[in-house]
Every structure is written in structure tokens, then in C-alpha cells.
């Protein structure tokens, strides 16, 4: 069944959700301790009985967790919006949510919401940060979590996690081990139908595909005083093994596809923070990451045999120093410098019936040397007004060797100005204008292929980063201490949009990533968090996150206006949760992937993908002080996926398409149960 893309029911539910805050504005929530000046004490979260700091952060009104972006090279633009004891995480590759989950709720002294303009704080471009402050007393905590997950198609797997933490004399040691299996939502059963538009002939094949992942992770962190400052050292080892098996049957000839992908990553990082005279903070960090990816995909269809191999090594080394000076309670000055070295060494091979197939960019090594200097200020000229202004200057050199040799240098100034107006305790307005420069994905320099998807992409050594002028207007309204609504509108004017282009190499024609000219993007985001006690739903709490996106660019093949490839026009998530203190449990339902769809453009193909809404029903019960049992059920009746591929014999500029391929499948649902035993905290 085709997933619905009609947003009318969703908009209606959104209006109803917004309506819940009207009575909430008049009620006095029984939260135990109302926050003052953005400080939330443990009593504020007591009714929700959080297990860890992650549960607490999710309940912060007007705040949405943003993870660090590991794909962004360097550190300046990759950090998330959570601080730990006033400092950013040392690792940018470990999920902030996982770090929060390792902090027991009992170890949290308070959580602070820090707004732009706060003296002596580098906001990193965010309007608001959450600072999780832990108790300083000596303590030892450990936790063991074990469970299993089972899918309706018969797949089962164990999962587990081990955590240990000790704090004494301002020293801290944290250890973690994690095993997390995953049945990817690319899994499912369905069919593939192909129809020739000229003669009306059609073919239908049964489609059965399964993708499983095994994620493993081990980490250690050490923190100690050093020279009147604080030193933090971290080391992480991560692995991800992916196995895909697909079968197409019922057509002219059966086809079997197998893909094995193994990824290993190591990361070492250090951070040193020191304050001088209580007003100046110096922060230095260094990190080194290495990754290795090996994959092989094999396709067998009758007598035809295809094989694609890929071996890629990646690495990143970063050094950064940052200074923040609070001149007085109204003016802060910031400055920093960062240097980074990145590389990708890729080797890919495509064979058809044992014969090699030439791919541009099949052997490539890409290196980047990048330096960035930054300076800025935060000024509060009046009680209700805050001004932020800054300039970052980026210089980089990208060199490529292998199938083609090329060296390029880039220099980009990146100014930013932001104004915040707080006319009352309940309302805040924000306006920001900035120059943004995208980062090139090194994998776009190398060739890639998907035998199951029937796509081959060439590497493109001529890629340039996209650049945009970004304007952001935001409004945050607090109905009470536990209910908030946030609206943000973002407008991007983009130069050199990165999309898909046609690459001609002699008699061969390939699709590849490339720059396609200027474009624009408008985004409207809504965040709502509110209790529902005023509606008679005692103990219920609603969180809603909705995003509407529209983009425009000129298609390089047809010259017509269209959206940017792979951008989703709409994304949505709604969570309804109830706390039952007398039963020592909480339960809820989460709706995800609401009305999600996207379109991909290649020179000879348009792919339209959509998926049905997903749901998860969960319940968690606390037994005693140290035991928790959690059960989840997700998409038990399956979730539908639809992919339509409209194909052209030549290019999309040649007129009408000649073939339409329709792929439909239903992914299995699954259930999971975990038992957690904790001590300390």
C-alpha cells in the first residue's frame, strides 16, 4: 500500500497540539521546583523519574538536543549543543545522547540553559546550550544493561551495555562497552514492477531483502586537575558490520545480491580548560581519528555476474585553541584558531563477468590542510537586548592524486551577526544573518556503485563547496515553567549547490556529484513541549517536532526549476508520554517519519521515495532503587516503503521517459526488552 503524503491530518493534529498549551498557560504545574534563570534542579524532573541525564535533557522546555556532526571536518562547526560541567565533549564522534545516558540522574546536581550573550560562554553558533553539572562528591557508579530484540520476520539478536564511573578528588574515570544489533529499515519483502512505456510490456519480480548491522563500541575517559586547569583524555574504538542479502525471483531470471561491509574506527582526544582571574577561559584540544572501510557487493543474474569492491581509509587530525574573556557582565570577547588535516585513500573496482569496468575516480587519494581563525563578541547593551557578532576566516588546500591529479586552494570569510530580544520572561525573539560554507564530502571524489540499486556514480575532482547567506528568525514562548513553543524560519541563498551532474569520459557517460549553480532553501521548524494535565490527562507530556522545507534550483539537464536532490519537504515526530508515580512506571508512544518523502535526480533518472509513518510503543518500570525493565514494540504490523524510478533512454532532456520501475516493500516490525541494573549515583 502506498504511504500517504497528505499532510492535512497532520496539520490538524498540529493545531490540536498547539491548542493544548492554551490551558497549560493558565495552569500551575506541580513540578516541585520551578526553574529560575534557566537553572533546573533535580526536583523539577522528579515526577518523570528519569534514569539518567538524557531523560532529564529531553524534559527541558524550549530545548532540542542537537548531536555533534561527525561528518563535518574540523571541530568548530561540528559540536553539539550540550556542555558537560561547562565544557564541550572531547569527542565529536560519540553521540551526545550516549554520553548523557551514562550519567545517572542521581549524579546530576543541576542543568542550566545558557542563552546567547551569557558572559564568558562561546555559544558555537547556537541560540541556547544545555549545561549538565554533576555532583563533585566522591562516588562510584556502575550499570549493566542486557536484553534482546526480535523482529516479526524471525530475526533475533542480543544486546547489552556495561558502564562504570568513579569520581574522587576532582578526578573522574569513565568506562563503557556497548553491543547494539540493528535490523535496518532497508529490510523487507515486496515486489519490483517494470513497465515499458512504448509497448506497454511489464515484468514483476518478488523482492526479499534483509540488512543487519552489528554495532560495537568501547570507550574510556579520564579527567583530572592540571596546572590550575582541567585535563580530559578520551579514547574510543568503534566497529560496524553490515550484511545485506537480497533476492529477486519470478522474472525472466532470478537475481541474488550479497553485500558485506566492515568499518573500524579509532579516536584519541585531549582537552585542557583553564580559567584566569575568573573572567578569562582558555580551552585547547587535539584529536586524531582513523577509519577503515572494506566492502564487497556481488550480483548473480543467470549467467551474468557483477562484483564491486571498495577499500577506503580515512583520517582526521585536529588542533584547536580558544580564548573567551568576559570584559564585564555585559561584554564578552572570543577568539580562536584551528588547524586540521584530513585524508581519504580510496580504491574501488567494478567487474562485469570478470572483466574490469573503468570508473572515473576509482583510485583516488584526497588530502586537505585547513586553518580557521575566528574572533567575535557578545554584548548586552540593555537588559532585554543581546548582540553577537563574529568573523571566521577559513583557508584550505585540497590536493588529489590517483586517476587524476589536482590541487586547489580556497579562502572563505564567514561573518555572522545575531540579535536577541527578550521583551518579557515568556517571550524571546532571535534574528541571525551569517555566511555559511559547506564542506566537501571526500567520498564524492571517489567512484561508488550499488548493484542492488542499479546505480554507478563516478568521482568528481572538480567539486567546490556550496556557499550560502543564511537568515534565521526565531521565536520562543514559555507558557509556564514546563511548556514552551519554538518557531524558527531559515532562508538560505546558495551558490554552487552540490547536486548531481553528467560526466562524459570519452564514449562513456556517468552520473556524479557536482555543482549545478545557484539555489535557495526555506525551512520552517516547530518545537512544542507541554504537559496535558489541564485537559484531564494527568501525568501526560507531549513533545512535537515538525519541519517544513522547500528548495529551488535549476536542473542542469532540463533547465527547469526543481527541488534540491535528496531533501525531504517534511519531517515530523510526535511523542506522548505518561508518568505513573504510584506504579513506578512510565509509558508512551512515539510517531516518526511523518509524511516523509524525497526525490533524487540523475541525468537519466528521477527517483521518488516515500515511506509510511513509523510508531513505537514503550513502557518502563522501576523496581527498587536499582532495577529498570523497559519493553518496546515498533511497527508490529510492518511499515511500507515505496520507490518509483522514472528512466530515460538518453537524458531527461530528450523528451518523455521510456520506462517506469516501481519498488514496494514492507519492513518487519520488532519488539525489544532490556533489563538495567545500576549501583551508585
XYZ file of C-alpha atoms in Angstrom:
681
model
C 0.000 0.000 0.000
C 1.336 3.392 -0.924
C 2.318 5.523 2.074
C 0.246 8.667 2.336
C 1.947 12.022 1.786
C -1.139 14.125 2.548
C -0.246 16.497 5.384
C -3.837 17.601 6.103
C -4.411 15.178 9.012
C -1.001 16.094 10.359
C -1.702 19.821 10.253
C -4.985 19.212 12.030
C -3.217 17.258 14.757
C -0.637 20.050 14.992
C -3.359 22.634 15.594
C -4.811 20.409 18.293
C -1.378 20.006 19.852
C -0.820 23.757 19.854
C -4.235 24.212 21.442
C -3.121 22.176 24.438
C -0.798 24.943 25.532
C -3.618 27.464 25.965
C -4.985 25.918 29.149
C -1.436 24.953 30.071
C -0.556 28.633 30.148
C -3.105 29.190 32.872
C -2.339 26.170 34.999
C 0.238 25.931 37.734
C 2.235 22.810 37.071
C 3.156 20.725 40.069
C 6.830 20.280 39.214
C 8.250 20.555 42.688
C 10.812 23.260 41.984
C 10.265 25.917 39.362
C 13.427 26.849 37.476
C 14.972 30.262 37.940
C 17.115 31.979 35.313
C 17.332 28.785 33.288
C 18.501 26.570 36.180
C 16.684 23.234 36.578
C 17.232 21.338 39.821
C 16.597 17.588 40.241
C 13.229 18.337 41.883
C 11.961 19.694 38.569
C 12.362 16.250 36.988
C 11.235 14.179 39.979
C 7.736 13.410 38.643
C 9.251 11.922 35.475
C 11.604 9.679 37.498
C 14.458 9.983 34.961
C 17.021 7.214 34.789
C 19.835 9.400 33.502
C 20.809 12.856 32.278
C 19.426 12.084 28.813
C 15.913 11.661 30.203
C 16.332 14.961 32.033
C 17.539 16.907 28.989
C 14.558 15.688 26.969
C 12.251 17.355 29.511
C 13.851 20.800 29.221
C 11.187 23.164 27.822
C 12.232 25.069 24.713
C 15.346 22.941 24.168
C 16.004 20.359 21.456
C 19.089 18.181 21.582
C 21.471 18.596 18.629
C 24.098 15.905 18.136
C 27.652 16.637 17.062
C 28.134 16.179 13.324
C 30.963 13.706 12.789
C 30.811 14.243 9.019
C 31.885 17.886 9.375
C 35.662 18.167 9.170
C 37.286 20.087 11.982
C 35.708 20.866 15.320
C 34.390 24.435 15.140
C 31.251 23.610 13.174
C 30.762 20.054 14.408
C 29.941 20.424 18.099
C 26.510 19.739 19.564
C 24.535 21.979 21.913
C 25.245 20.239 25.242
C 28.019 21.061 27.711
C 29.284 18.805 30.487
C 30.385 20.717 33.590
C 30.783 23.815 31.433
C 32.899 22.224 28.687
C 32.103 20.693 25.327
C 32.616 16.948 24.839
C 36.149 15.997 23.906
C 34.934 13.584 21.229
C 32.846 14.844 18.325
C 32.159 11.313 17.062
C 30.474 9.890 20.127
C 26.772 10.678 20.286
C 25.925 13.274 22.916
C 22.855 11.202 23.777
C 25.063 8.222 24.674
C 27.249 10.377 26.906
C 24.147 11.706 28.654
C 22.770 8.200 29.162
C 25.945 7.221 31.032
C 25.295 9.894 33.688
C 22.851 8.603 36.344
C 20.098 11.048 37.242
C 21.289 10.983 40.857
C 24.709 12.260 39.768
C 23.236 15.451 38.252
C 23.348 18.493 40.527
C 21.519 20.767 38.079
C 21.027 21.523 34.392
C 21.475 25.068 33.136
C 20.014 26.563 29.979
C 22.571 29.078 28.719
C 21.325 31.692 26.281
C 23.317 33.687 23.740
C 25.010 36.679 25.329
C 25.874 34.966 28.608
C 29.252 36.414 29.673
C 32.261 34.200 29.010
C 30.460 31.476 27.041
C 31.179 30.549 23.422
C 27.775 29.531 22.073
C 29.228 27.841 18.982
C 26.518 29.406 16.826
C 23.629 28.072 18.939
C 20.952 30.264 20.492
C 20.775 28.107 23.616
C 23.006 25.468 25.252
C 22.265 22.927 27.969
C 24.969 22.566 30.622
C 24.803 19.363 32.675
C 26.513 19.960 36.032
C 27.442 16.874 38.050
C 27.964 16.495 41.799
C 31.593 16.848 42.859
C 31.452 14.470 45.829
C 33.333 11.199 45.629
C 31.154 8.483 44.148
C 31.233 5.236 42.222
C 28.549 4.195 39.758
C 28.205 1.206 37.517
C 25.408 -0.222 35.426
C 24.759 -3.351 33.392
C 22.083 -3.479 30.730
C 21.112 -6.662 28.900
C 18.295 -7.562 26.587
C 17.226 -8.878 23.232
C 15.427 -7.694 20.126
C 13.251 -9.841 17.853
C 11.670 -8.995 14.506
C 8.452 -10.362 13.045
C 10.444 -11.942 10.190
C 12.258 -14.261 12.619
C 15.460 -12.259 13.165
C 16.650 -12.129 16.785
C 19.765 -10.729 18.438
C 21.105 -9.991 21.938
C 22.106 -6.525 23.068
C 23.981 -5.233 26.066
C 25.870 -2.392 27.670
C 28.312 -2.003 30.560
C 29.135 1.325 32.225
C 31.455 2.265 35.063
C 32.236 5.653 36.570
C 34.248 6.822 39.559
C 34.865 10.335 40.887
C 37.233 11.380 43.671
C 39.312 14.493 44.455
C 38.222 16.185 41.193
C 39.373 13.111 39.262
C 36.961 11.106 37.115
C 37.212 7.791 35.291
C 34.524 6.512 32.914
C 34.475 3.183 31.056
C 31.857 1.864 28.648
C 31.225 -1.180 26.471
C 28.285 -1.479 24.104
C 26.843 -4.118 21.776
C 23.910 -2.941 19.662
C 22.354 -5.025 16.866
C 20.114 -3.409 14.272
C 17.712 -4.650 11.644
C 17.933 -1.843 9.097
C 14.694 -0.482 7.662
C 16.005 -1.382 4.197
C 14.854 -4.877 5.178
C 11.533 -6.131 3.863
C 9.517 -8.152 1.389
C 7.678 -6.827 -1.622
C 7.927 -6.671 -5.379
C 9.589 -4.787 -8.222
C 7.485 -3.971 -11.287
C 8.922 -2.669 -14.547
C 6.792 -1.227 -17.343
C 7.962 -0.220 -20.827
C 6.029 2.907 -21.773
C 6.404 2.488 -25.561
C 4.933 -1.005 -25.919
C 3.230 -1.444 -22.551
C 5.189 -4.600 -21.686
C 5.667 -5.212 -17.993
C 7.583 -7.529 -15.681
C 7.070 -8.237 -11.998
C 9.533 -9.863 -9.591
C 9.209 -10.838 -5.957
C 11.703 -8.959 -3.788
C 13.113 -10.147 -0.476
C 15.917 -8.175 1.177
C 17.488 -8.148 4.627
C 20.112 -5.780 6.049
C 21.512 -6.353 9.530
C 24.090 -4.350 11.445
C 26.200 -5.172 14.459
C 27.499 -2.071 16.221
C 30.176 -2.376 18.879
C 31.808 0.379 20.881
C 34.325 0.685 23.702
C 35.348 3.931 25.342
C 37.394 5.308 28.218
C 37.571 8.838 29.601
C 39.877 10.296 32.244
C 39.582 13.753 33.848
C 41.941 15.358 36.369
C 43.148 18.752 37.606
C 46.317 20.016 35.928
C 48.147 23.320 36.409
C 45.092 25.092 37.844
C 43.002 23.775 34.981
C 41.236 20.589 33.966
C 42.551 17.931 31.587
C 40.282 15.406 29.875
C 41.548 12.432 27.861
C 39.325 10.096 25.840
C 39.833 7.022 23.680
C 37.173 5.247 21.639
C 37.044 2.157 19.442
C 34.023 1.580 17.206
C 33.007 -1.075 14.723
C 30.068 -1.641 12.429
C 29.498 -4.831 10.440
C 26.725 -4.717 7.843
C 25.347 -7.703 5.939
C 22.787 -7.446 3.133
C 21.161 -10.339 1.286
C 18.613 -9.722 -1.475
C 16.715 -12.000 -3.844
C 14.661 -11.142 -6.927
C 12.567 -14.003 -8.281
C 9.701 -14.554 -10.685
C 11.097 -12.515 -13.566
C 12.939 -13.730 -16.650
C 15.891 -14.746 -14.473
C 16.335 -14.798 -10.718
C 18.911 -12.454 -9.213
C 20.799 -12.772 -5.945
C 22.749 -9.933 -4.389
C 25.007 -10.028 -1.342
C 26.902 -7.165 0.267
C 29.350 -7.266 3.174
C 30.639 -4.052 4.714
C 33.031 -3.760 7.661
C 34.013 -0.452 9.262
C 36.528 0.121 12.052
C 37.332 3.435 13.722
C 39.684 4.624 16.455
C 39.707 8.036 18.109
C 42.055 9.663 20.622
C 41.341 13.127 22.002
C 42.511 15.527 24.696
C 41.052 18.755 26.041
C 42.502 21.247 28.526
C 40.479 24.073 30.088
C 41.801 26.744 32.442
C 40.330 29.915 33.875
C 42.329 33.039 34.720
C 41.047 35.548 37.285
C 37.543 34.151 36.898
C 36.893 36.058 33.661
C 39.198 34.552 31.049
C 38.959 30.948 29.879
C 41.487 29.197 27.662
C 40.485 25.926 26.045
C 42.831 23.749 23.982
C 42.008 20.458 22.308
C 43.591 17.926 19.990
C 42.223 14.756 18.416
C 43.213 12.033 15.986
C 40.766 9.733 14.182
C 41.367 6.875 11.775
C 38.791 4.806 9.917
C 38.905 1.788 7.613
C 36.028 0.662 5.394
C 36.047 -2.566 3.387
C 33.041 -3.627 1.362
C 32.186 -6.099 -1.376
C 28.929 -6.452 -3.293
C 28.207 -9.378 -5.627
C 25.281 -9.804 -8.017
C 24.379 -13.004 -9.894
C 21.597 -12.937 -12.517
C 21.502 -16.019 -14.701
C 24.890 -16.206 -16.402
C 25.700 -12.560 -15.663
C 27.959 -11.798 -12.722
C 28.904 -8.408 -11.267
C 31.238 -7.556 -8.414
C 32.055 -4.228 -6.772
C 34.851 -3.883 -4.212
C 35.765 -0.831 -2.176
C 38.588 -0.231 0.286
C 38.720 3.201 1.898
C 40.995 4.611 4.597
C 40.115 7.934 6.216
C 41.698 10.094 8.874
C 41.454 13.418 10.657
C 43.856 15.268 12.946
C 42.690 18.455 14.679
C 44.340 21.052 16.888
C 42.371 23.958 18.339
C 42.839 26.699 20.921
C 40.094 29.054 22.022
C 40.014 32.060 24.342
C 36.932 33.604 25.953
C 37.152 36.800 28.020
C 34.265 38.313 29.987
C 35.244 42.002 29.989
C 32.303 42.723 32.280
C 28.796 41.451 32.865
C 27.657 42.925 29.548
C 30.567 42.349 27.152
C 32.477 39.179 26.251
C 35.238 38.739 23.684
C 36.049 35.480 21.922
C 38.878 34.296 19.699
C 40.257 31.036 18.412
C 42.363 29.257 15.850
C 42.030 25.735 14.486
C 44.160 23.608 12.181
C 43.060 20.297 10.682
C 44.428 17.657 8.338
C 42.057 15.230 6.630
C 42.587 12.490 4.092
C 40.727 9.796 2.176
C 42.517 6.992 0.339
C 40.043 5.035 -1.769
C 40.320 2.121 -4.174
C 37.222 0.738 -5.913
C 36.813 -1.922 -8.602
C 33.797 -2.849 -10.710
C 33.745 -6.098 -12.695
C 31.175 -7.457 -15.134
C 31.559 -11.167 -15.914
C 35.174 -10.988 -14.789
C 36.072 -8.005 -16.986
C 37.031 -4.736 -15.253
C 34.849 -1.678 -15.901
C 36.530 1.723 -15.907
C 35.157 4.225 -13.389
C 36.440 7.807 -13.120
C 37.811 8.255 -9.611
C 38.205 4.542 -8.881
C 41.681 5.130 -7.420
C 41.996 8.366 -5.517
C 43.716 9.962 -2.548
C 42.338 13.259 -1.297
C 44.120 15.404 1.287
C 43.013 18.649 2.883
C 45.005 21.057 5.001
C 42.735 23.611 6.608
C 43.165 26.502 9.028
C 40.500 28.722 10.510
C 40.785 31.812 12.694
C 37.825 33.315 14.496
C 37.033 36.420 16.533
C 33.801 37.681 17.996
C 31.951 39.434 20.764
C 28.740 39.159 22.745
C 27.309 42.443 24.016
C 24.250 43.142 26.142
C 23.560 46.887 25.683
C 20.280 46.666 27.602
C 18.566 44.148 29.827
C 16.299 42.905 27.025
C 18.810 43.017 24.156
C 21.827 40.898 23.251
C 24.099 41.293 20.227
C 26.524 38.687 18.892
C 28.982 39.448 16.101
C 31.838 37.398 14.769
C 34.092 36.613 11.845
C 35.686 33.335 10.849
C 38.301 33.136 8.113
C 38.893 29.723 6.562
C 41.820 28.806 4.320
C 42.256 25.339 2.874
C 44.262 23.393 0.327
C 42.772 20.274 -1.239
C 45.023 18.020 -3.293
C 44.038 14.902 -5.195
C 46.181 12.145 -6.672
C 45.338 8.862 -8.350
C 43.288 8.704 -11.552
C 43.556 12.489 -11.781
C 45.923 14.954 -10.110
C 44.602 18.309 -8.964
C 45.366 20.890 -6.299
C 43.097 23.741 -5.287
C 43.142 26.470 -2.650
C 40.133 28.137 -1.056
C 39.726 31.201 1.152
C 36.343 31.959 2.678
C 35.395 34.733 5.121
C 32.364 33.777 7.226
C 30.792 36.710 9.091
C 27.860 36.282 11.487
C 25.590 38.718 13.326
C 22.814 37.712 15.740
C 20.377 39.783 17.809
C 18.238 38.508 20.681
C 15.320 40.463 22.137
C 13.598 39.347 25.335
C 10.603 41.663 25.854
C 9.276 39.550 28.732
C 10.083 36.463 30.763
C 7.864 34.373 28.498
C 8.942 35.605 25.057
C 12.192 35.749 23.168
C 12.908 36.762 19.564
C 16.092 35.922 17.676
C 17.449 37.142 14.331
C 20.736 35.926 12.830
C 22.468 36.521 9.490
C 25.563 34.531 8.572
C 27.761 33.392 5.716
C 27.906 29.595 5.614
C 30.331 27.435 3.638
C 29.600 23.749 3.126
C 32.262 21.091 3.393
C 33.052 18.743 0.559
C 32.340 15.078 1.128
C 35.579 13.297 0.250
C 33.571 10.237 -0.788
C 32.214 12.317 -3.684
C 35.747 12.343 -5.123
C 35.732 8.534 -5.358
C 33.658 6.211 -7.535
C 30.870 4.159 -5.968
C 28.274 1.621 -7.058
C 25.137 -0.108 -5.796
C 24.430 -3.327 -7.669
C 21.097 -3.819 -5.921
C 20.031 -0.272 -6.749
C 21.467 -0.477 -10.247
C 23.421 2.772 -9.877
C 27.029 3.667 -10.634
C 28.491 7.033 -9.625
C 31.751 8.490 -10.852
C 34.058 10.561 -8.687
C 34.314 14.279 -9.393
C 37.595 16.068 -8.734
C 36.140 19.459 -9.737
C 33.720 19.747 -6.816
C 33.536 23.048 -4.955
C 31.843 23.649 -1.595
C 28.462 25.335 -1.670
C 28.228 28.774 -0.075
C 25.150 30.493 1.271
C 23.863 33.578 3.013
C 21.644 32.344 5.826
C 18.946 34.314 7.643
C 17.250 32.870 10.729
C 14.259 34.343 12.554
C 13.148 32.588 15.727
C 10.506 32.978 18.423
C 10.438 31.134 21.734
C 7.417 31.353 24.035
C 7.187 29.820 27.511
C 3.625 29.194 28.661
C 4.871 28.172 32.093
C 7.926 26.501 33.571
C 7.128 23.209 31.816
C 5.594 24.276 28.489
C 7.310 26.023 25.594
C 6.800 26.647 21.886
C 9.661 27.432 19.493
C 9.327 28.557 15.878
C 12.307 29.070 13.556
C 12.294 30.220 9.938
C 15.536 29.837 7.964
C 16.232 31.235 4.494
C 19.342 30.198 2.516
C 20.587 31.844 -0.688
C 23.000 29.246 -2.031
C 25.835 29.487 -4.553
C 27.267 26.391 -6.278
C 24.648 23.953 -4.991
C 26.054 20.412 -4.714
C 23.732 18.003 -6.532
C 24.120 15.550 -9.462
C 25.744 16.275 -12.847
C 26.527 14.466 -16.097
C 30.173 13.407 -16.554
C 31.430 12.424 -20.032
C 34.662 10.430 -20.328
C 35.309 9.570 -23.974
C 32.426 7.377 -25.097
C 31.326 6.705 -21.516
C 28.677 8.711 -19.684
C 28.418 8.728 -15.890
C 26.394 10.369 -13.178
C 28.439 12.118 -10.475
C 28.174 14.661 -7.663
C 28.717 18.191 -8.927
C 27.897 21.882 -8.651
C 24.774 22.986 -10.528
C 24.555 26.735 -9.890
C 22.614 28.945 -7.518
C 19.593 27.964 -5.456
C 17.548 28.773 -2.385
C 16.049 26.949 0.573
C 13.368 27.913 3.101
C 12.830 25.944 6.291
C 10.165 26.328 8.973
C 10.722 24.357 12.179
C 8.356 23.983 15.133
C 9.124 22.522 18.561
C 6.414 22.126 21.195
C 6.687 20.649 24.685
C 3.802 20.802 27.142
C 2.060 18.849 29.908
C -1.577 17.889 29.328
C -2.872 17.951 32.905
C -5.191 20.870 32.105
C -7.039 18.629 29.635
C -7.663 15.995 32.269
C -4.761 13.848 31.059
C -2.869 13.768 34.324
C 0.778 12.876 34.047
C 0.817 13.125 30.246
C 3.507 15.126 28.449
C 3.567 15.978 24.743
C 6.631 16.720 22.608
C 6.276 17.646 18.950
C 8.966 18.373 16.370
C 7.884 19.370 12.852
C 9.927 20.716 9.950
C 8.791 22.010 6.559
C 11.417 22.555 3.857
C 11.216 23.955 0.326
C 14.154 24.406 -2.046
C 14.589 25.583 -5.628
C 17.417 25.099 -8.109
C 17.765 24.998 -11.901
C 18.053 21.451 -13.231
C 21.336 21.185 -15.235
C 19.779 18.679 -17.662
C 16.361 20.191 -18.455
C 16.872 23.819 -17.406
C 13.657 23.668 -15.360
C 13.145 24.607 -11.716
C 13.077 21.773 -9.162
C 13.986 20.969 -5.572
C 17.482 20.008 -4.447
C 18.080 16.258 -4.630
C 17.506 14.169 -1.503
C 15.969 16.994 0.531
C 12.818 15.994 2.384
C 9.980 18.541 2.128
C 8.599 17.498 5.504
C 9.864 15.781 8.645
C 7.889 15.180 11.790
C 7.987 13.446 15.155
C 5.412 13.376 17.964
C 5.861 11.754 21.375
C 3.198 11.343 24.045
C 4.350 10.051 27.419
C 2.677 9.492 30.786
C 4.302 9.170 34.197
C 2.578 6.916 36.745
C 4.418 7.565 40.034
C 2.248 5.261 42.132
C 3.060 2.358 39.811
C 6.709 3.451 39.486
C 6.469 3.335 35.711
C 6.026 5.434 32.606
C 4.748 4.579 29.164
C 4.241 6.350 25.872
C 4.000 6.281 22.113
C 6.295 7.882 19.561
C 5.355 8.667 15.955
C 8.233 9.138 13.491
C 8.845 9.614 9.753
C 5.570 11.508 9.398
C 4.801 12.178 5.703
C 8.476 11.755 4.756
C 9.412 11.619 1.084
C 12.301 12.694 -1.126
C 13.231 12.958 -4.794
C 16.602 12.166 -6.370
C 17.652 13.468 -9.783
C 20.189 11.844 -12.091
C 20.831 12.717 -15.713
C 18.775 9.725 -16.920
C 16.517 9.015 -13.952
C 14.182 10.526 -11.367
C 13.666 8.522 -8.185
C 10.774 9.326 -5.868
C 10.860 7.683 -2.445
C 8.238 7.729 0.298
C 7.616 5.801 3.479
C 4.751 5.212 5.860
C 4.728 6.659 9.345
C 6.547 4.636 11.988
C 5.462 4.147 15.577
C 6.937 2.843 18.810
C 5.024 1.896 21.949
C 7.179 1.713 25.075
C 6.840 1.127 28.801
C 9.413 1.255 31.583
C 9.032 0.114 35.189
C 11.293 0.743 38.140
C 11.767 -1.967 40.749
C 13.504 -0.825 43.879
C 16.234 1.777 43.566
C 18.463 -0.003 41.078
C 16.375 -2.081 38.666
C 14.594 -0.940 35.497
C 12.786 -3.002 32.886
C 11.928 -1.477 29.518
C 9.846 -3.008 26.733
C 9.345 -1.587 23.236
C 7.239 -2.548 20.236
C 7.913 -0.876 16.883
C 5.869 -1.122 13.669
C 4.498 -4.539 14.631
C 2.259 -4.639 11.557
C 5.070 -3.594 9.218
C 5.925 -0.271 7.596
C 5.508 0.427 3.904
C 8.180 1.835 1.586
C 7.638 2.941 -1.995
C 10.242 3.850 -4.619
C 9.394 4.911 -8.165
C 12.151 5.197 -10.769
C 11.331 7.019 -13.962
C 14.028 6.273 -16.562
C 15.127 7.788 -19.873
C 16.985 6.067 -22.708
C 19.296 9.068 -23.094
C 18.993 12.083 -20.816
C 15.951 13.678 -19.221
C 16.231 16.453 -21.809
C 15.376 14.024 -24.630
C 11.628 14.102 -24.021
C 9.337 11.555 -22.435
C 10.666 8.730 -20.277
C 10.651 5.203 -21.677
C 10.458 3.051 -18.526
C 8.987 3.169 -15.034
C 10.199 0.874 -12.270
C 8.167 0.603 -9.082
C 9.606 -0.928 -5.911
C 7.330 -1.664 -2.968
C 8.166 -3.466 0.240
C 7.007 -3.780 3.813
C 9.653 -3.796 6.522
C 9.073 -6.052 9.550
C 8.249 -4.767 12.996
C 10.161 -5.766 16.101
C 9.993 -5.930 19.879
C 12.739 -5.436 22.415
C 13.176 -5.945 26.141
C 16.052 -4.637 28.268
C 16.826 -5.028 31.960
C 19.101 -2.495 33.631
C 20.831 -2.871 36.986
C 22.619 0.181 38.391
C 24.517 0.900 41.593
C 25.573 4.294 42.893
C 24.778 7.720 41.558
